[in-house]
Coordinates of C-alpha atoms in Angstrom, one line a residue:
M205 CA -11.5 -132.9 -118.8
A206 CA -10.7 -133.5 -115.1
L207 CA -8.7 -136.5 -114.3
R208 CA -10.8 -139.3 -112.8
A209 CA -10.3 -142.7 -111.4
R210 CA -12.4 -145.7 -110.4
A211 CA -11.8 -147.5 -107.2
L212 CA -11.1 -151.3 -107.7
Y213 CA -11.3 -152.2 -104.1
D214 CA -12.7 -151.0 -100.8
F215 CA -10.2 -148.9 -98.8
R216 CA -10.5 -147.8 -95.2
S217 CA -8.5 -144.7 -93.9
E218 CA -6.4 -145.4 -90.9
N219 CA -4.2 -142.3 -90.6
P220 CA -4.7 -138.5 -90.9
G221 CA -4.5 -137.3 -94.4
E222 CA -6.1 -140.4 -95.9
I223 CA -9.6 -140.9 -97.4
S224 CA -11.7 -144.0 -97.5
L225 CA -12.7 -145.6 -100.9
R226 CA -15.7 -147.8 -101.9
E227 CA -15.3 -150.3 -104.8
H228 CA -16.5 -148.9 -108.2
E229 CA -16.6 -145.3 -106.7
V230 CA -15.4 -142.6 -109.0
L231 CA -12.9 -140.2 -107.8
S232 CA -11.4 -136.8 -109.0
L233 CA -7.6 -136.8 -109.0
C234 CA -5.6 -133.9 -108.2
S235 CA -2.7 -135.2 -110.1
E236 CA -1.9 -138.3 -112.0
Q237 CA 1.5 -138.5 -110.6
D238 CA 1.7 -140.8 -107.5
I239 CA 3.8 -140.0 -104.6
E240 CA 5.6 -143.3 -103.5
G241 CA 2.6 -145.4 -104.5
W242 CA -0.2 -142.9 -103.2
L243 CA -2.4 -140.6 -105.0
E244 CA -4.2 -137.4 -104.0
G245 CA -7.8 -136.9 -104.8
V246 CA -11.4 -136.3 -103.8
N247 CA -14.0 -139.1 -103.3
S248 CA -17.6 -138.9 -104.1
R249 CA -18.4 -137.6 -100.5
G250 CA -16.3 -134.6 -101.1
D251 CA -13.3 -135.8 -98.8
R252 CA -9.9 -134.9 -100.1
G253 CA -6.8 -136.9 -99.1
L254 CA -4.4 -139.7 -100.1
F255 CA -5.2 -143.3 -101.1
P256 CA -3.1 -146.2 -102.5
A257 CA -2.6 -145.9 -106.3
S258 CA -2.9 -149.6 -106.7
Y259 CA -6.6 -149.5 -105.5
V260 CA -7.8 -147.4 -108.4
Q261 CA -7.8 -147.5 -112.1
V262 CA -7.2 -144.1 -113.9
I263 CA -9.9 -143.2 -116.3
R264 CA -8.1 -141.7 -119.2
A265 CA -11.1 -141.3 -121.7
P266 CA -14.6 -142.7 -121.9
A267 CA -13.8 -144.7 -125.0
A268 CA -10.9 -146.6 -123.3
E269 CA -13.0 -147.8 -120.4
P270 CA -13.8 -151.5 -120.7
P271 CA -16.7 -152.6 -118.7
P272 CA -16.1 -154.3 -115.4
P273 CA -15.6 -158.1 -115.6
A274 CA -18.7 -160.2 -115.0
R275 CA -19.0 -161.9 -111.7
Y276 CA -19.5 -165.6 -112.5
A277 CA -22.0 -167.2 -110.1
N278 CA -21.1 -170.4 -111.5
L279 CA -18.7 -172.0 -114.1
P280 CA -19.8 -173.7 -117.2
A281 CA -19.0 -177.3 -117.6
G282 CA -16.9 -176.6 -120.5
G283 CA -14.8 -173.9 -118.8
F284 CA -14.6 -170.2 -119.8
E285 CA -14.7 -168.9 -123.4
P286 CA -12.2 -166.3 -124.5
L287 CA -13.3 -162.7 -124.3
P288 CA -13.9 -161.0 -127.5
P289 CA -11.1 -158.7 -128.8
P290 CA -11.1 -155.1 -127.4
A291 CA -12.7 -153.8 -130.4
A292 CA -15.8 -155.7 -129.7
F293 CA -16.4 -153.8 -126.3
K294 CA -18.8 -150.9 -126.8
P295 CA -17.6 -147.7 -125.2
A296 CA -20.8 -147.3 -123.3
A297 CA -21.3 -146.4 -119.7
Q298 CA -20.3 -149.3 -117.4
Q299 CA -22.9 -151.3 -115.7
P300 CA -21.9 -152.3 -112.2
P301 CA -22.3 -156.0 -111.3
P302 CA -25.4 -157.1 -109.5
A303 CA -25.2 -156.3 -105.8
A304 CA -26.0 -160.0 -104.8
A305 CA -23.6 -161.6 -107.2
P306 CA -20.5 -163.3 -105.5
E307 CA -17.1 -162.1 -106.3
P308 CA -14.8 -165.1 -106.4
F309 CA -12.2 -163.6 -108.7
P310 CA -10.0 -160.6 -108.5
L311 CA -10.5 -157.6 -110.7
P312 CA -8.3 -157.5 -113.7
P313 CA -5.4 -155.0 -114.0
A314 CA -5.7 -151.7 -115.7
G315 CA -4.9 -153.2 -119.1
G316 CA -7.4 -156.1 -118.6
F317 CA -7.0 -159.8 -119.0
P318 CA -6.9 -161.3 -122.4
F319 CA -8.9 -164.2 -121.0
P320 CA -10.9 -164.3 -117.8
P321 CA -8.9 -165.1 -114.5
A322 CA -8.2 -168.7 -114.1
P323 CA -10.9 -170.3 -112.0
Y324 CA -8.6 -172.6 -110.1
G325 CA -6.3 -170.0 -108.5
G326 CA -6.4 -169.2 -104.8
S327 CA -8.8 -166.8 -103.5
Y328 CA -6.5 -165.2 -100.9
Q329 CA -6.8 -161.4 -100.6
P330 CA -4.2 -159.5 -98.3
S331 CA -5.7 -158.1 -95.3
Q332 CA -6.1 -154.3 -95.2
G333 CA -5.7 -151.5 -92.5
S334 CA -3.3 -150.4 -89.8
D335 CA 0.1 -149.3 -90.7
D336 CA 0.5 -151.8 -93.5
D337 CA -1.5 -150.3 -96.4
W338 CA -0.3 -151.2 -99.9
D339 CA 1.9 -148.2 -100.9
D340 CA 5.4 -146.9 -101.8
D341 CA 7.6 -149.8 -103.0
W342 CA 4.7 -152.0 -103.9
D343 CA 3.0 -150.2 -106.9
D344 CA 4.2 -148.2 -109.7
S345 CA 3.6 -148.1 -113.5
S346 CA 6.9 -149.6 -114.5
T347 CA 6.7 -152.4 -116.9
V348 CA 10.4 -153.5 -116.7
A349 CA 9.3 -156.8 -115.4
D350 CA 7.3 -157.5 -118.6
E351 CA 10.2 -156.8 -121.0
P352 CA 11.9 -160.0 -122.4
G353 CA 15.0 -160.9 -120.5
A354 CA 14.4 -158.3 -117.8
L355 CA 14.3 -161.0 -115.0
S356 CA 17.4 -163.1 -114.6
S357 CA 16.6 -166.7 -114.2
S358 CA 18.7 -169.8 -113.7
Y359 CA 16.5 -171.8 -115.9
P360 CA 16.6 -171.5 -119.8
D361 CA 13.2 -170.6 -121.3
Y362 CA 13.2 -173.1 -124.2
E363 CA 11.9 -176.3 -125.1
A364 CA 13.8 -179.6 -126.0
A365 CA 14.3 -179.8 -129.7
G366 CA 15.3 -183.0 -131.6
G367 CA 15.6 -184.8 -128.3
G368 CA 18.2 -182.5 -126.9
A369 CA 18.3 -181.8 -123.1
S370 CA 16.3 -178.8 -121.7
G371 CA 15.7 -177.2 -118.6
R372 CA 12.1 -176.9 -119.2
Y373 CA 9.4 -179.5 -120.0
R374 CA 6.0 -179.6 -121.4
L375 CA 3.7 -181.5 -119.2
S376 CA 0.0 -182.1 -119.7
T377 CA -2.8 -184.1 -118.2
R378 CA -4.7 -183.9 -121.4
S379 CA -4.2 -187.4 -122.6
E380 CA -5.4 -188.8 -125.9
L381 CA -8.5 -190.0 -124.2
S382 CA -9.5 -186.5 -123.5
L383 CA -12.2 -186.0 -121.0
G384 CA -13.3 -182.9 -122.8
S385 CA -14.1 -184.9 -126.0
R386 CA -17.9 -185.0 -126.2
S387 CA -17.8 -188.1 -128.5
G388 CA -15.8 -189.9 -125.9
H389 CA -13.1 -190.9 -128.4
P390 CA -9.4 -189.8 -128.4
A391 CA -9.1 -186.2 -129.4
G392 CA -7.9 -185.8 -132.9
H393 CA -8.5 -189.4 -134.0
P394 CA -11.2 -190.7 -136.1
H395 CA -13.9 -193.1 -134.8
P396 CA -12.9 -196.7 -134.8
P397 CA -14.2 -198.8 -137.7
G398 CA -17.6 -200.3 -137.1
T399 CA -18.9 -197.5 -134.9
G400 CA -20.3 -195.3 -137.6
G401 CA -19.1 -192.2 -135.9
G402 CA -21.3 -192.9 -132.8
S403 CA -20.4 -193.1 -129.3
G404 CA -19.7 -196.6 -127.9
A405 CA -20.9 -197.8 -124.4
K406 CA -17.6 -197.4 -122.7
S407 CA -17.2 -193.8 -123.9
S408 CA -20.7 -192.5 -123.1
A409 CA -19.8 -191.5 -119.5
T410 CA -17.4 -188.9 -118.0
V411 CA -16.7 -188.1 -114.4
S412 CA -19.0 -185.4 -113.3
R413 CA -17.8 -182.0 -112.2
N414 CA -18.7 -180.6 -108.6
L415 CA -21.8 -178.5 -108.6
N416 CA -20.3 -176.2 -106.0
R417 CA -17.8 -174.3 -108.2
F418 CA -16.5 -172.5 -105.0
S419 CA -15.4 -175.4 -103.2
T420 CA -11.7 -175.8 -102.2
F421 CA -11.3 -178.7 -104.4
V422 CA -12.4 -176.7 -107.5
K423 CA -10.7 -173.4 -106.6
S424 CA -7.3 -175.1 -105.9
G425 CA -7.3 -176.6 -109.4
G426 CA -7.5 -180.2 -107.9
E427 CA -10.7 -181.1 -109.9
A428 CA -9.1 -179.8 -113.2
F429 CA -6.0 -181.7 -112.6
V430 CA -7.6 -184.8 -111.7
L431 CA -10.0 -184.6 -114.7
G432 CA -6.9 -184.1 -117.1
E433 CA -7.3 -180.5 -117.9
A434 CA -4.0 -179.2 -116.7
S435 CA -1.3 -178.2 -119.3
G436 CA 1.9 -176.2 -118.7
F437 CA 5.6 -176.0 -118.8
V438 CA 7.5 -177.3 -115.7
K439 CA 11.1 -176.1 -115.2
D440 CA 13.5 -178.3 -113.3
G441 CA 13.7 -175.9 -110.5
D442 CA 9.9 -176.0 -110.1
K443 CA 9.7 -179.7 -109.5
L444 CA 8.6 -180.8 -106.0
C445 CA 9.9 -184.3 -105.3
V446 CA 8.2 -186.7 -103.0
V447 CA 10.1 -189.6 -101.8
L448 CA 9.4 -192.8 -99.8
G449 CA 10.9 -192.5 -96.3
P450 CA 10.6 -194.7 -93.2
R451 CA 7.3 -193.2 -92.2
G452 CA 5.9 -193.1 -95.7
P453 CA 5.8 -190.4 -98.3
E454 CA 7.9 -187.3 -97.5
W455 CA 8.9 -184.2 -99.1
Q456 CA 12.6 -184.4 -100.3
E457 CA 14.8 -182.7 -97.9
N458 CA 16.2 -179.2 -98.7
P459 CA 20.0 -179.9 -99.6
Y460 CA 21.0 -176.5 -98.3
P461 CA 19.1 -176.0 -95.1
F462 CA 19.2 -172.5 -93.5
Q463 CA 17.6 -170.4 -90.7
C464 CA 16.8 -166.7 -90.5
S465 CA 16.6 -164.5 -87.6
I466 CA 14.1 -161.6 -87.0
E467 CA 15.6 -158.8 -84.9
D468 CA 15.6 -155.1 -84.0
P469 CA 12.1 -153.9 -84.9
T470 CA 12.2 -150.2 -85.3
K471 CA 9.6 -147.6 -85.9
Q472 CA 10.0 -145.5 -89.1
T473 CA 8.0 -142.8 -90.6
K474 CA 7.3 -141.4 -94.1
F475 CA 5.3 -138.5 -95.7
K476 CA 6.9 -136.2 -93.2
G477 CA 5.6 -138.2 -90.2
M478 CA 2.1 -138.8 -91.6
K479 CA 2.6 -142.5 -91.8
S480 CA 4.5 -144.7 -89.4
Y481 CA 5.4 -148.4 -89.5
I482 CA 7.6 -151.0 -87.9
A483 CA 10.5 -152.4 -89.9
Y484 CA 12.0 -155.8 -88.9
K485 CA 15.7 -156.8 -89.6
L486 CA 16.0 -160.3 -91.2
V487 CA 19.4 -162.0 -91.4
P488 CA 19.2 -165.3 -93.5
S489 CA 22.1 -167.7 -92.4
H490 CA 22.8 -168.9 -96.0
T491 CA 23.6 -165.2 -97.1
G492 CA 24.5 -163.4 -94.0
Q493 CA 23.2 -160.2 -95.5
Q494 CA 20.5 -158.3 -93.5
V495 CA 17.4 -156.9 -95.2
H496 CA 14.5 -154.9 -93.6
R497 CA 10.9 -155.9 -94.3
R498 CA 7.5 -154.4 -93.0
Y499 CA 4.6 -156.5 -92.0
K500 CA 2.9 -155.7 -95.3
H501 CA 5.9 -157.7 -97.0
F502 CA 5.2 -160.6 -94.9
D503 CA 1.6 -160.2 -95.7
W504 CA 2.2 -160.3 -99.5
L505 CA 4.5 -163.2 -99.2
Y506 CA 1.9 -165.2 -97.2
G507 CA -0.8 -164.4 -99.9
R508 CA 1.4 -165.6 -102.7
L509 CA 2.3 -168.8 -101.1
A510 CA -1.2 -169.6 -99.8
E511 CA -2.4 -169.2 -103.3
K512 CA 0.5 -171.3 -105.0
F513 CA 0.5 -174.3 -102.6
P514 CA -3.0 -175.8 -102.1
V515 CA -1.8 -179.0 -100.4
I516 CA 0.8 -177.5 -98.2
S517 CA 0.1 -175.8 -94.8
V518 CA 1.5 -172.3 -95.1
P519 CA 1.9 -171.0 -91.4
H520 CA -0.3 -168.1 -90.6
L521 CA 1.1 -164.7 -89.6
P522 CA 0.5 -163.1 -86.3
E523 CA -2.8 -161.1 -86.4
K524 CA -2.9 -157.4 -87.0
Q525 CA -3.8 -154.9 -84.4
A526 CA -5.6 -151.6 -85.4
T527 CA -4.7 -149.7 -82.2
G528 CA -1.7 -149.9 -79.9
R529 CA 0.6 -151.3 -82.8
F530 CA 3.4 -149.2 -81.8
E531 CA 3.4 -150.3 -78.0
E532 CA 6.5 -152.1 -76.9
D533 CA 4.6 -155.1 -75.6
F534 CA 2.7 -155.6 -79.0
I535 CA 5.9 -155.1 -81.0
S536 CA 7.8 -157.6 -78.9
K537 CA 4.9 -160.2 -79.1
R538 CA 4.5 -159.8 -82.9
R539 CA 8.3 -160.2 -83.3
K540 CA 8.2 -163.4 -81.4
G541 CA 5.2 -164.6 -83.5
L542 CA 7.2 -163.8 -86.7
A543 CA 10.2 -165.5 -85.4
W544 CA 8.1 -168.8 -85.0
W545 CA 6.6 -168.1 -88.5
M546 CA 10.0 -167.8 -90.1
D547 CA 11.3 -171.0 -88.3
H548 CA 8.4 -173.0 -89.9
M549 CA 9.1 -171.5 -93.3
C550 CA 12.8 -172.2 -93.3
S551 CA 12.1 -175.8 -92.0
H552 CA 9.7 -176.8 -94.8
P553 CA 11.4 -178.5 -97.7
V554 CA 9.3 -176.9 -100.2
L555 CA 8.4 -173.5 -98.9
A556 CA 12.1 -172.7 -98.0
Q557 CA 13.1 -173.2 -101.6
C558 CA 10.3 -171.3 -103.2
D559 CA 11.5 -168.5 -105.4
A560 CA 9.0 -165.9 -103.9
F561 CA 10.4 -166.7 -100.3
Q562 CA 14.0 -166.5 -101.5
H563 CA 13.3 -163.3 -103.2
F564 CA 11.8 -162.0 -99.9
L565 CA 14.8 -163.0 -97.9
T566 CA 17.6 -162.0 -100.3
C567 CA 16.5 -158.9 -102.3
P568 CA 18.3 -155.9 -101.0
S569 CA 16.0 -153.4 -99.1
T570 CA 17.6 -150.5 -101.1
D571 CA 17.1 -152.0 -104.5
E572 CA 13.5 -151.1 -105.3
K573 CA 13.7 -152.0 -108.9
A574 CA 14.9 -155.6 -108.2
W575 CA 12.2 -155.9 -105.6
K576 CA 9.4 -155.0 -108.0
Q577 CA 10.8 -157.3 -110.7
G578 CA 10.9 -160.3 -108.3
K579 CA 7.4 -159.4 -107.0
R580 CA 5.9 -159.2 -110.4
K581 CA 7.7 -162.4 -111.4
A582 CA 6.1 -164.1 -108.4
E583 CA 2.6 -162.8 -109.3
K584 CA 2.9 -164.0 -112.9
D585 CA 3.8 -167.5 -111.8
E586 CA 2.0 -169.9 -114.2
M587 CA 2.5 -173.0 -111.8
V588 CA -0.5 -172.2 -109.8
G589 CA -4.0 -173.8 -109.5
A590 CA -4.3 -177.0 -111.6
N591 CA -0.8 -176.5 -112.9
F592 CA 0.8 -176.6 -109.6
F593 CA 0.0 -180.4 -109.4
L594 CA 2.0 -180.9 -112.5
T595 CA 5.2 -179.8 -110.5
I596 CA 4.8 -182.6 -108.1
S597 CA 7.1 -185.7 -108.8
V598 CA 6.3 -188.9 -107.0
P599 CA 8.0 -192.2 -106.7
T600 CA 7.6 -194.7 -109.6
G601 CA 8.2 -198.4 -110.2
P602 CA 7.1 -201.5 -108.5
G603 CA 5.7 -201.0 -104.8
A604 CA 5.6 -197.3 -105.4
S605 CA 1.9 -196.9 -106.0
L606 CA -0.4 -196.2 -103.1
D607 CA -3.4 -198.2 -101.9
L608 CA -6.1 -195.5 -102.1
Q609 CA -8.2 -197.4 -99.5
E610 CA -5.2 -197.2 -97.0
V611 CA -4.7 -193.6 -98.0
E612 CA -8.3 -192.8 -97.2
S613 CA -7.9 -194.5 -93.8
Q614 CA -4.7 -192.6 -93.0
V615 CA -6.4 -189.3 -94.0
D616 CA -9.5 -189.9 -91.9
G617 CA -7.2 -190.8 -89.0
F618 CA -5.3 -187.5 -89.4
K619 CA -8.6 -185.7 -89.6
A620 CA -9.7 -187.0 -86.3
F621 CA -6.3 -186.2 -84.9
T622 CA -6.3 -182.6 -86.0
K623 CA -9.8 -182.2 -84.5
K624 CA -8.8 -183.5 -81.2
M625 CA -5.5 -181.5 -81.2
D626 CA -7.5 -178.3 -82.1
E627 CA -9.9 -178.8 -79.2
S628 CA -7.1 -179.6 -76.6
A629 CA -4.9 -176.7 -78.0
L630 CA -7.9 -174.3 -77.5
Q631 CA -8.3 -175.8 -73.9
L632 CA -4.6 -175.4 -73.0
N633 CA -4.5 -171.9 -74.5
H634 CA -7.6 -170.9 -72.2
T635 CA -6.1 -172.5 -69.2
A636 CA -2.7 -170.9 -69.8
N637 CA -4.1 -167.6 -70.4
E638 CA -6.3 -167.7 -67.2
F639 CA -3.4 -169.0 -65.0
A640 CA -1.1 -166.2 -66.4
R641 CA -3.8 -163.6 -65.6
K642 CA -3.9 -164.9 -62.1
Q643 CA -0.2 -164.9 -61.6
V644 CA 0.1 -161.3 -62.8
T645 CA -2.7 -160.0 -60.7
G646 CA -4.2 -162.5 -58.2
F647 CA -1.0 -164.3 -57.0
K648 CA 1.1 -161.1 -56.9
K649 CA -1.5 -159.4 -54.8
E650 CA -2.0 -162.3 -52.5
Y651 CA 1.8 -162.7 -51.7
Q652 CA 2.1 -159.0 -51.3
K653 CA -0.9 -159.1 -48.8
V654 CA 1.0 -161.8 -46.8
G655 CA 4.1 -159.6 -47.0
H656 CA 2.2 -156.6 -45.8
S657 CA 0.8 -158.6 -42.9
F658 CA 4.3 -159.7 -41.8
K659 CA 5.5 -156.0 -42.1
C660 CA 2.6 -154.9 -39.7
L661 CA 3.6 -157.5 -37.2
S662 CA 7.3 -156.4 -37.3
Q663 CA 6.3 -152.8 -36.9
A664 CA 4.1 -153.8 -33.8
F665 CA 7.1 -155.7 -32.3
E666 CA 9.3 -152.6 -32.7
L667 CA 7.3 -150.9 -30.0
D668 CA 9.1 -153.2 -27.6
Q669 CA 12.5 -151.6 -27.0
Q670 CA 14.2 -154.6 -25.6
A671 CA 17.5 -155.3 -27.3
F672 CA 17.0 -159.0 -27.4
S673 CA 13.9 -158.6 -29.7
A674 CA 15.7 -156.3 -32.2
G675 CA 16.9 -159.5 -34.2
L676 CA 13.5 -160.9 -34.4
N677 CA 11.9 -157.7 -35.6
Q678 CA 14.5 -157.5 -38.4
A679 CA 13.9 -161.1 -39.4
I680 CA 10.2 -160.7 -39.6
A681 CA 10.7 -157.4 -41.7
F682 CA 13.0 -159.4 -44.1
T683 CA 10.4 -162.2 -44.3
A684 CA 7.8 -159.5 -45.5
E685 CA 10.2 -158.2 -48.1
A686 CA 10.7 -161.7 -49.3
Y687 CA 7.1 -162.4 -49.7
D688 CA 6.7 -159.0 -51.6
A689 CA 9.6 -160.0 -54.0
I690 CA 8.0 -163.4 -54.5
G691 CA 4.8 -161.6 -55.7
D692 CA 6.9 -159.6 -58.2
L693 CA 8.4 -163.0 -59.4
F694 CA 5.0 -164.5 -60.0
A695 CA 3.9 -161.4 -62.0
D696 CA 6.9 -161.6 -64.3
Q697 CA 7.0 -165.5 -64.7
P698 CA 4.4 -165.8 -67.5
R699 CA 6.6 -164.0 -69.9
Q700 CA 9.3 -166.7 -69.4
D701 CA 7.2 -169.9 -69.5
L702 CA 3.5 -169.5 -70.4
D703 CA 3.6 -166.9 -73.1
P704 CA 6.1 -169.0 -75.3
V705 CA 3.6 -172.0 -75.0
M706 CA 0.7 -169.8 -76.1
D707 CA 2.7 -168.3 -79.1
L708 CA 3.4 -172.0 -80.2
L709 CA -0.3 -172.9 -79.7
A710 CA -1.4 -169.9 -81.8
L711 CA 1.0 -171.0 -84.7
Y712 CA -0.3 -174.5 -84.6
Q713 CA -3.9 -173.4 -84.5
G714 CA -3.1 -171.8 -87.9
H715 CA -1.8 -175.1 -89.2
L716 CA -4.8 -176.9 -88.0
A717 CA -7.0 -174.4 -89.6
N718 CA -5.3 -175.1 -93.0
F719 CA -5.7 -178.9 -92.9
P720 CA -9.5 -179.2 -93.6
D721 CA -8.9 -177.6 -97.2
I722 CA -6.0 -179.8 -97.8
I723 CA -7.9 -182.9 -96.8
H724 CA -10.9 -181.6 -99.0
V725 CA -8.7 -181.5 -102.1
Q726 CA -7.5 -185.2 -101.5
K727 CA -11.0 -186.3 -100.6
G728 CA -12.4 -184.7 -103.8
A729 CA -9.8 -186.4 -106.0
L730 CA -10.7 -189.8 -104.3
T731 CA -14.3 -189.2 -105.1
K732 CA -13.5 -188.9 -108.7
V733 CA -11.5 -192.1 -108.6
K734 CA -14.4 -194.0 -107.1
E735 CA -16.9 -192.6 -109.7
S736 CA -14.6 -193.5 -112.6
K737 CA -14.2 -197.1 -111.3
R738 CA -18.0 -197.4 -111.1
H739 CA -18.3 -196.2 -114.7
V740 CA -15.7 -198.8 -115.7
E741 CA -17.7 -201.6 -113.9
E742 CA -20.9 -200.5 -115.7
G743 CA -19.0 -200.5 -118.9
K744 CA -19.6 -196.7 -119.5
M745 CA -15.9 -195.6 -119.4
E746 CA -12.7 -197.0 -121.0
L747 CA -10.1 -198.5 -118.4
Q748 CA -7.5 -196.3 -119.6
K749 CA -9.2 -193.1 -118.9
A750 CA -10.0 -194.4 -115.4
E751 CA -6.3 -195.3 -114.9
G752 CA -5.4 -191.7 -115.8
I753 CA -7.7 -190.2 -113.1
Q754 CA -6.3 -192.7 -110.6
E755 CA -2.8 -191.8 -111.4
R756 CA -3.5 -188.1 -110.9
C757 CA -5.3 -188.8 -107.7
N758 CA -2.2 -190.8 -106.7
I759 CA -0.1 -187.7 -107.2
I760 CA -2.3 -185.6 -104.8
S761 CA -2.4 -188.5 -102.3
F762 CA 1.5 -188.6 -102.3
A763 CA 1.7 -184.8 -101.6
T764 CA -1.0 -185.0 -98.9
L765 CA 0.6 -187.6 -97.1
A766 CA 4.0 -186.0 -97.4
E767 CA 2.6 -182.8 -95.8
I768 CA 1.0 -184.8 -92.9
N769 CA 4.3 -186.5 -92.2
H770 CA 6.1 -183.2 -92.2
F771 CA 3.5 -181.6 -90.0
H772 CA 4.0 -184.5 -87.4
K773 CA 7.8 -184.4 -87.6
I774 CA 7.8 -180.6 -86.9
R775 CA 5.1 -180.9 -84.2
V776 CA 7.2 -183.4 -82.3
R777 CA 10.3 -181.1 -82.7
D778 CA 8.5 -178.0 -81.6
F779 CA 6.6 -179.3 -78.6
K780 CA 9.5 -181.2 -77.2
S781 CA 11.6 -178.2 -77.3
Q782 CA 8.9 -175.9 -75.9
M783 CA 7.9 -178.2 -73.2
Q784 CA 11.6 -178.5 -72.0
H785 CA 11.9 -174.8 -72.1
F786 CA 8.6 -174.6 -70.0
L787 CA 9.7 -176.9 -67.3
Q788 CA 13.3 -175.4 -67.3
Q789 CA 11.8 -172.0 -66.6
Q790 CA 9.4 -173.5 -63.9
I791 CA 12.3 -175.0 -62.1
L792 CA 14.3 -171.7 -62.2
F793 CA 11.2 -169.9 -61.1
F794 CA 10.7 -172.1 -57.9
Q795 CA 14.5 -172.1 -57.3
K796 CA 14.2 -168.3 -57.0
V797 CA 11.2 -168.5 -54.8
T798 CA 13.1 -171.1 -52.6
Q799 CA 16.2 -168.9 -52.4
K800 CA 14.1 -166.0 -51.1
L801 CA 12.5 -168.2 -48.6
E802 CA 15.9 -169.7 -47.5
E803 CA 17.4 -166.1 -47.2
A804 CA 14.4 -165.3 -44.9
L805 CA 14.9 -168.5 -42.9
H806 CA 18.6 -167.8 -42.2
K807 CA 17.8 -164.4 -40.6
Y808 CA 16.3 -166.2 -37.6
D809 CA 19.6 -168.1 -36.9
S810 CA 21.1 -165.0 -35.2
V811 CA 17.9 -164.2 -33.3

């Protein structure tokens, strides 16, 4: 039978030779062999062309087709139940999901998931389109990354035995007073004498789950962590330490700080010129080895980090552009935006040391196998969602615990600050953009009109053939040229001072857009603590269980305050530097204007 494939995602063609796909659409394949990550086939509308191999699932035989995963409109209170073994699936025709059903979870890989996708992972999906479609070095059928020992790691994959040291530890928030125990008694323990197996007053209540299962607090894994449902292994290298600094909780500094430059964007092609893209040269200071990355590589990295770190503000990438993406001005502007993005990545104590980021910076551009192995390793990271919070290590001991009332006050103050900063950043961006437009068009035109008027005057004076007026005529003509040059200076000036300010504002508007979700996670945890305290006061919950909830909320609060402090620290650094640069450029600009006017003035000395 003819080779067929089912589209897993929508794909919109952007270049000649490509075809568009619709999710769940069945296509006919010309060949099962992909060409650098692209397949050729015919869609249901009869169009023939190329499309990304990663966007489709090859249908090898009707009996081997599992039905598409159900779209869960809500999560049951007890979580997901494992799927039945593959033999339990009927090889009947697949039923598409209801059109109105939400799709909070990504589709499974071709082999299917042994269990439904974790409900607490991030929901980020990489943007599609333009020259950055997912192709070539991203997708293949190799399973080398799945083979034992295929990936090198500096952390031994074993557990401590007999009390010996280990580089890997088992952490769990499932205490003996498990919140999942319906009887309210410690899991695995008999009922205390005298209870007759019934639930006591203090164990009859549990902290409720959020009804909105698509809230950030739930999707980030914050709720599962606070309720004691997280369980996983944490390597030494995965630990994220929060320390108490002079301004409160802070992320522990990176012991080996570095920077990375982004230079020489060059246009490259493939498929005999059918597809074009821009490659950027990255040179990390800690390796000194240059690598080349496309925008889609940045996009993939951003998606992984945004999913992994729910309480860290991952800087936004410069926006894509469907048309004109190869124009010099756009390429230059994007490079500057990526340079700001890279500076914030390298400056963050947690993001800079992340394995996925280090792989992005150090994997040789020519080693495709190593790139794919590192990429798959990052995508299989288990320390995401609720498990991410297990990696956070906070100060312990006397005086190390946080006053949750004070934390709430600080977070509320920061929330008001970000709202006001966002409003003022929008206003400044609008004002700077409008002023730059006036300089490029209005001011240049007005100064050149003045210059033209002086030139007309000098031409009129030249009609007088008296020798003593020749010097005056030349001075007035020079004045006209000076005003014409000043107009050009005004048109070029925004590139030097206003554009860098607007680039910085764009980066911080991305940060400000991240913090509502970060604050929502912390607020959600605090709500659970208040609810547990109320149950304790009413005698419906044991104190030990409530203390566990508060302890886990404390971890989220430490991380949130550490991220807030880092934001303020980096904000002061950036705006100080940028305002100094802006004023220096303004001074240089007006010095150039003054110099032109002084030169014109001296011409009249010899008249």
